[in-house]
Amino acid sequence: MTTSTTNATDGLRTRRVPTERLTVQLTEIRDEGEPVVFLHGNVSTAAFWHSALPLLPDRYRPIAPDLRGFGGTDPLPIDATRGLRDHADDLAALLAALGIDRAHLVGWSMGGGVAMRYLCDHPATVRSLTLVNPVSPYGFGGTHGVDGTLNSPDGAGSGGGTASPEFVARLAEGDRGEDSPFSPRAVLANHYLKPPRRPEREDAYVESMLTTRTGDDHYPGDSVPSPVWPGVAPGTRGILNCLSPLHSRLDELHLVRPKPPVLWIRGEDDTIVSDTSMFDLAHLGAIGALPGWDGTPAQPMVAQTRHVLNRYAAEGGTVREVAVPGAGHAVHLERPEEFGAALLEVLSA
């Protein structure tokens, strides 16, 4: 059974769609047009796309699902040993339930990784791929070099044990305040966007973040001790482990056939997905924010993405990189006009 609600202010409607894998909550505007699927990032929901969906003209059908473990989608456990395939398979099941054979994909942060994983697994079904401040194709944390070489064979420095315990606790408690730099609202204000900019729908975004399921099966996931710095390695369950380079790599992206056009748009002042990420333990160690740093290099996240997309282009793909000055991690919220113009260009390519 499908139930739906409509927001009369912006024309958005939300409904839950049963699929062969799980029931997915999605937000949409219309039932016709070329499908454009918007995939949100970690610790967020489709709400972070609500201002972007109306940017598309009537020839397109924008769809923004909540990924498993977030928002109104069924909170099934995440098998991190499959990398991002739980999410990519969920997307395939949703598109099948909606009767969609081909779609444009737009992925932000972790959603960019899901979109890349889906493209590798289902290349003929993707019309175009837009990556918005995407997670590195080599996962988050625990690697060095543009080819994503593991810092340690056990993936140390990535996975569920790298999350801030205070941030996890405040998520679980439903903290809506800003009395700590680890509160969801403070993380939104200081890292999702570039300060001092604050989003118009800040309360709605905080509520979205607070839907994140916490624990070993979700955020941040489980972890195991490591004999090397920083002393923690990824486990096999949960969201940060499915983003670990131990489980999630996209070395084959340049081999897909056919190759849809790719847009890579990013804020130049992103502090989350960055070559000097404030969420990468190796960078935090290098600047003295974590004790015992042994010289492990920070992950060059942007350089890794560029390396992979350059290989994609060298194999015959079309790639456009748009770097937006003065924007942070959520460039689609901070600079909607530039984001919308670049997106429409690749959709019509």
PDB file of C-alpha atoms in Angstrom, residues 6 58 63 78 118 154 167 170 245 259 282 286 304-305 341:
ATOM      1  CA  THR A   6       1.611  16.860  -0.071  1.00  0.00           C
ATOM      2  CA  ASP A  58       8.389  20.098 -16.531  1.00  0.00           C
ATOM      3  CA  ILE A  63      12.573  11.916  -7.423  1.00  0.00           C
ATOM      4  CA  ILE A  78      23.515  -2.338   6.444  1.00  0.00           C
ATOM      5  CA  TYR A 118      24.921   1.986  -9.268  1.00  0.00           C
ATOM      6  CA  ASP A 154      43.005  -3.674   7.982  1.00  0.00           C
ATOM      7  CA  PHE A 167      28.089  13.555  17.845  1.00  0.00           C
ATOM      8  CA  ARG A 170      23.616  13.839  20.390  1.00  0.00           C
ATOM      9  CA  PRO A 245      38.034   1.616   1.531  1.00  0.00           C
ATOM     10  CA  LYS A 259      29.548   5.941 -20.531  1.00  0.00           C
ATOM     11  CA  ALA A 282      44.953  11.431   9.564  1.00  0.00           C
ATOM     12  CA  ALA A 286      48.659  16.095  11.332  1.00  0.00           C
ATOM     13  CA  GLN A 304      41.378  10.849  -5.876  1.00  0.00           C
ATOM     14  CA  THR A 305      38.036  11.745  -7.442  1.00  0.00           C
ATOM     15  CA  ALA A 341      22.444  25.751 -14.370  1.00  0.00           C
TER      16      ALA A 341
END
